[in-house]
Coordinates of C-alpha atoms in Angstrom, one line a residue:
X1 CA 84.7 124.0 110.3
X2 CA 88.5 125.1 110.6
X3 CA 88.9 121.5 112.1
X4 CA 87.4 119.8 109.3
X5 CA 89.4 122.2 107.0
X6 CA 92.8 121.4 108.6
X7 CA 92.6 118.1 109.4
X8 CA 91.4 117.8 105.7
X9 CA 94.0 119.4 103.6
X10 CA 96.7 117.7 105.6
X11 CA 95.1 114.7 104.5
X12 CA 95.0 116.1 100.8
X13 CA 99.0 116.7 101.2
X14 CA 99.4 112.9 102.5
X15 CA 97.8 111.6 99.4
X16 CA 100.6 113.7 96.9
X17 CA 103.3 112.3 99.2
X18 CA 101.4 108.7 97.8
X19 CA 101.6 109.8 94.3
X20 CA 105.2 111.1 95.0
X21 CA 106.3 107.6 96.3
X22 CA 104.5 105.7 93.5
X23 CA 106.7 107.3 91.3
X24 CA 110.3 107.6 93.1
X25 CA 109.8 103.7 93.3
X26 CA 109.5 103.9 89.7
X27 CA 111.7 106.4 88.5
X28 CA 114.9 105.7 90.6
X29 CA 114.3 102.8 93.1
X30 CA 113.4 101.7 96.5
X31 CA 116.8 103.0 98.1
X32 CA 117.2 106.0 96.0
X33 CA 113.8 107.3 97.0
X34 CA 114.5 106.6 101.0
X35 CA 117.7 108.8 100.2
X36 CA 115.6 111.6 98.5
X37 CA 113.1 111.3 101.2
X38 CA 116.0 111.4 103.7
X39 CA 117.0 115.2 102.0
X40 CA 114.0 116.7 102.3
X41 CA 113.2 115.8 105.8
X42 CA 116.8 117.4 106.6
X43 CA 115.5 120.6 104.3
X44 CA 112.3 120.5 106.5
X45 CA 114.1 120.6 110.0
X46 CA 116.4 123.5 109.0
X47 CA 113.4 125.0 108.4
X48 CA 111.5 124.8 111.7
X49 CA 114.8 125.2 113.3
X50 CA 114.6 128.6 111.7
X51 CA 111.5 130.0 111.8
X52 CA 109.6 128.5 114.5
X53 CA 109.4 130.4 117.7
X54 CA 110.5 128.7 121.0
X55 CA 107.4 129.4 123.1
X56 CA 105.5 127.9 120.4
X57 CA 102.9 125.4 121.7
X58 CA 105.0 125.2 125.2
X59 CA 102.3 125.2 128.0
X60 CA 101.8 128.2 130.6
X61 CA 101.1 125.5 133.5
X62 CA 103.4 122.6 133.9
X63 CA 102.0 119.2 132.8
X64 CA 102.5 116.3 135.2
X65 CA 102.9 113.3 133.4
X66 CA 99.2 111.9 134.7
X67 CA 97.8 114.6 132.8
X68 CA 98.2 113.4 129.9
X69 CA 95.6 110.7 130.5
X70 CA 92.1 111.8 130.1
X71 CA 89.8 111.7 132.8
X72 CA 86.6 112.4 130.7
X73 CA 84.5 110.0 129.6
X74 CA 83.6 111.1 126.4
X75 CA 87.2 111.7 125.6
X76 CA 88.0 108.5 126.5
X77 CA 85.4 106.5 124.3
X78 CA 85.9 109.1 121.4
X79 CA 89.8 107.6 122.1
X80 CA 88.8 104.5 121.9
X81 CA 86.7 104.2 119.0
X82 CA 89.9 106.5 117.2
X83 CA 91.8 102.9 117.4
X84 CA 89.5 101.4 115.7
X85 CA 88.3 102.8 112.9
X86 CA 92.0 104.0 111.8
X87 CA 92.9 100.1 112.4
X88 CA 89.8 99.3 110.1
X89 CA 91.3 101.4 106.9
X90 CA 94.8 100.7 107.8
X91 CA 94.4 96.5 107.9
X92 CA 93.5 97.0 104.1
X93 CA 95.1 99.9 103.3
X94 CA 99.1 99.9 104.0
X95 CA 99.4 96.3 102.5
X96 CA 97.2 94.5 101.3
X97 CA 95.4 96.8 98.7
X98 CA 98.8 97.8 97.4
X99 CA 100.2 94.2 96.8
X100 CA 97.0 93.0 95.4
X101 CA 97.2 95.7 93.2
X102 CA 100.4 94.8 92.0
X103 CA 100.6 90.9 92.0
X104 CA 97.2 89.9 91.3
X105 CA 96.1 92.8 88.9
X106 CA 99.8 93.6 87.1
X107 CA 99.8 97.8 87.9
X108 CA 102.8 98.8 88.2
X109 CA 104.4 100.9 91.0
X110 CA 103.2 104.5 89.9
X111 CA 99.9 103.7 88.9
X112 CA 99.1 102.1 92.8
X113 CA 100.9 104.9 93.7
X114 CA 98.2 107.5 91.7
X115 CA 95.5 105.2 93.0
X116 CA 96.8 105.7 96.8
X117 CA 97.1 109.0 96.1
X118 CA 93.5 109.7 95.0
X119 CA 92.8 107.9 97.7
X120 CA 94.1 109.5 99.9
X121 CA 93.6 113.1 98.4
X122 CA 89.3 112.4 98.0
X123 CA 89.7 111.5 101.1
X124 CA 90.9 114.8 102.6
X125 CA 88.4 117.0 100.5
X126 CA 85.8 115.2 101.4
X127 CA 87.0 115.7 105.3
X128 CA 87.2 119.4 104.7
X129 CA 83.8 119.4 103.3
X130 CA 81.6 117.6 106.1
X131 CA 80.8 121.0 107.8
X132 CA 78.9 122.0 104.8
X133 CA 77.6 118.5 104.1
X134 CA 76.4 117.9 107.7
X135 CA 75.2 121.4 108.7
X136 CA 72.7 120.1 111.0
X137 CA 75.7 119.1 113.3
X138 CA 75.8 122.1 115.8
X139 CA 76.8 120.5 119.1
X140 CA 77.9 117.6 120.8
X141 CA 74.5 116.1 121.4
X142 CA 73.8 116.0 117.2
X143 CA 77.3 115.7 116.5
X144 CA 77.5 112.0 118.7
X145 CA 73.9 111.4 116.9
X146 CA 75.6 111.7 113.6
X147 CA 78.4 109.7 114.5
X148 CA 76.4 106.5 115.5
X149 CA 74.2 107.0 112.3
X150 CA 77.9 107.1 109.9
X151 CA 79.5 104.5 112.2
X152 CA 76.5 102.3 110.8
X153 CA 77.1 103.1 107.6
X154 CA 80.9 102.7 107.4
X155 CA 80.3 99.3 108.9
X156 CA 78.2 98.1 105.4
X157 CA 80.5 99.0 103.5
X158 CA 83.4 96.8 104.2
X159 CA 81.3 93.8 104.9
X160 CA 79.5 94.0 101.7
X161 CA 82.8 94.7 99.7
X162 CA 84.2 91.1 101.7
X163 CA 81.5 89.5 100.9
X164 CA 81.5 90.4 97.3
X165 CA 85.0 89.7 96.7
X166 CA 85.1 86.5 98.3
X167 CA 82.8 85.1 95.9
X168 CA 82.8 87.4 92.6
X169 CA 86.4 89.3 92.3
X170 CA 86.2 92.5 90.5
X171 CA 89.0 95.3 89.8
X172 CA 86.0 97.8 89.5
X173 CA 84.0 96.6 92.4
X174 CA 87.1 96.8 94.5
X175 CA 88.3 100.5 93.4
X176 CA 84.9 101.6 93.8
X177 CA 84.1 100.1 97.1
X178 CA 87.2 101.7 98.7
X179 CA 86.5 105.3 97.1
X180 CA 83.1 104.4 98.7
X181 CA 84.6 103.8 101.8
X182 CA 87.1 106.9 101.7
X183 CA 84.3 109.1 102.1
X184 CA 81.9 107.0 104.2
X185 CA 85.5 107.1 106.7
X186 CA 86.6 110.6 106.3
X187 CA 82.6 111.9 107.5
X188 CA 83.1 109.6 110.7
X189 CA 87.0 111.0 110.8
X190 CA 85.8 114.9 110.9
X191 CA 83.0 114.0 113.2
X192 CA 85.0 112.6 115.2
X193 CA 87.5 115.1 115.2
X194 CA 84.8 118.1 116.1
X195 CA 83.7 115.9 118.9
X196 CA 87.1 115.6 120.6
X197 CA 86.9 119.6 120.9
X198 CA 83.0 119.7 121.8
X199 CA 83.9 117.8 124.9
X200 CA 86.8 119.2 125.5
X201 CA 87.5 122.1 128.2
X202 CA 88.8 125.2 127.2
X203 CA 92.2 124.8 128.7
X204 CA 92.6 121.0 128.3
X205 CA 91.9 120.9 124.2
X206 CA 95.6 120.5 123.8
X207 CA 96.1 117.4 126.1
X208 CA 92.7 116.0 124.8
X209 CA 94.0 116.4 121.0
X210 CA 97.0 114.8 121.6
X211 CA 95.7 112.0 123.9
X212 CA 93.4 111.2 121.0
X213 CA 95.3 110.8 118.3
X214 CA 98.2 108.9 120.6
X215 CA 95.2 106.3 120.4
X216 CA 95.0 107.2 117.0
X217 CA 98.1 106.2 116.5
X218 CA 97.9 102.8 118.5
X219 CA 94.8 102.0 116.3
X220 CA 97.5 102.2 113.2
X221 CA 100.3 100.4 114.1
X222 CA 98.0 97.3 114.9
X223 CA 96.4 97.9 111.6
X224 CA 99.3 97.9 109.9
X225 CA 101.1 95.0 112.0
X226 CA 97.1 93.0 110.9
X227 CA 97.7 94.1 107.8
X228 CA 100.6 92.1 106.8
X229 CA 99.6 89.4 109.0
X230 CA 95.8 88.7 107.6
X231 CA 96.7 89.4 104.0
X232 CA 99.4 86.7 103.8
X233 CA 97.7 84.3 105.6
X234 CA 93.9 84.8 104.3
X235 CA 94.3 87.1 101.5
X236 CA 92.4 90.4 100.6
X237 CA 88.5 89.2 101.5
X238 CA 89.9 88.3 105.1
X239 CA 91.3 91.8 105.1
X240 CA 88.2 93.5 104.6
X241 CA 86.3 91.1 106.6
X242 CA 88.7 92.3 109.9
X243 CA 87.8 95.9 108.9
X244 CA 84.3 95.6 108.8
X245 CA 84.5 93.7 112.4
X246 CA 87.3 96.9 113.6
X247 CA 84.2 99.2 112.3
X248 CA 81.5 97.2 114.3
X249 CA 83.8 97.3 117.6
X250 CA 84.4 101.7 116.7
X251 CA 80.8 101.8 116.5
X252 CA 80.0 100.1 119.7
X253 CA 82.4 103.0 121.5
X254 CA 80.5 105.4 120.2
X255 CA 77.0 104.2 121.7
X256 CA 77.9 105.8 124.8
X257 CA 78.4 109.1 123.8
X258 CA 75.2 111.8 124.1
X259 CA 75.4 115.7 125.1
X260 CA 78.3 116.6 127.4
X261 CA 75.7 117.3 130.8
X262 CA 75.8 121.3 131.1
X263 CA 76.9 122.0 135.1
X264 CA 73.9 123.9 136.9
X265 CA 73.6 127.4 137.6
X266 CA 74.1 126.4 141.4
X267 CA 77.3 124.6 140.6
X268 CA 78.4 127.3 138.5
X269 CA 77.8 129.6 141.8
X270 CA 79.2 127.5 143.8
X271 CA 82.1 127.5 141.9
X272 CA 82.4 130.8 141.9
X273 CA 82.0 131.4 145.8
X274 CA 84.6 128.7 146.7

């Protein structure tokens, strides 16, 4: 639940810095905005500077640099399928929504700044909700379950809004289809994101965490680097086509996953003795 609820409300905060963009590109200008941005990143850093503690997050055990690798198998397709599916929102999302927005349906800069926003905001409530949505989920075993099942489901919905476009463009059927698939995404995302700790141990959630969303990370610089690429040569359809294909290849990573095997008493003992 608090991992849902975290992971969530950043989200929600993401989506106002959308909104805020929207309209600093409207209000004062591409470089005036970078500037403004500029001031309050300086504001935030004096900040941490000041009231963060030293030993804050600093490890009690050195970390070589091989341990920042996973060695667990679940980890590592849970890593894998993280490239994936943030690659399958971000080949749409960072550019070509936004400019088909604006050159093909006239909005201006603030209002596909509000619509990124919502976006982007329904997005993180509906993250911080999935506990309560999916109360069934109460280990890794129904938690990889439920992550096949809403892999599935994400995977429609791209596909279905390609196909659609390509042949019968709609403003409406587009805005809805991507609301559709914010919170088809953001279930996966916070089933995703409990599963990274189920598997985890104890003293390695840390390393898992940030191991995942380094691929996390990976997954949306290539969408974003696709995003430009398929939207300028293929246009919006081809777009959604190579997120519905990203989905299929995130769902396939997560085939693999089941219940974490339990060690046996007789290892635990064993364990203990040596």
């Amino acid at each position: 639940r608090w991992v849902a609820v975290l992971t969530g409300s950043k989200n929600a905060l993401k989506g106002v810095g959308f909104f805020l963009g929207g309209a600093l590109l409207a209000w004062v200008g591409f470089q005036s905005a970078l500037w403004g941005m500029a001031g309050v990143l300086v504001a935030v850093l004096a900040s941490a500077v000041v009231s963060l503690r030293a030993d804050l997050g600093k490890a009690k055990a050195r970390v070589r640099g091989r341990d920042l690798f996973s060695k667990t198998r679940e980890i590592n397709w849970l890593s894998a399928t993280r490239v994936f599916l943030f690659a399958s929102r971000d080949v749409w999302f960072v550019v070509g929504v936004p400019i088909y927005l604006y050159s093909w349906l006239g909005w201006s800069f603030d209002e596909v700044g509000a619509f990124m926003a919502a976006w982007v905001i329904g997005y993180g409530v509906v993250q911080a909700a999935v506990p309560r949505v999916l109360s069934g989920t109460k280990n890794a075993e129904s938690g990889a379950r439920a992550a096949k099942l809403w892999g599935i489901f994400l995977f429609l919905v791209p596909a279905a809004l390609a196909a659609t476009m390509a042949t019968v463009p709609s403003a409406g059927l587009l805005i809805g289809g991507l609301f559709i698939f914010a919170v088809v995404l953001a279930i996966n995302s916070a089933l995703h994101s409990y599963l990274i700790v189920a598997y985890s141990d104890v003293d390695k959630v840390a390393l898992n965490v940030g191991f995942y969303y380094m691929a996390n990370a990976m997954g949306r610089l290539g969408g974003t680097l696709l995003s430009g690429l398929v939207f300028q040569m293929a246009g919006l359809s081809a777009s959604l086509w190579v997120s519905a294909v990203m989905v299929a290849a995130a769902v396939l990573f997560t085939l693999p996953l089941a219940a974490r095997p339990r060690p046996s008493a007789r290892e635990i003992v064993g364990k203990d003795v040596m």
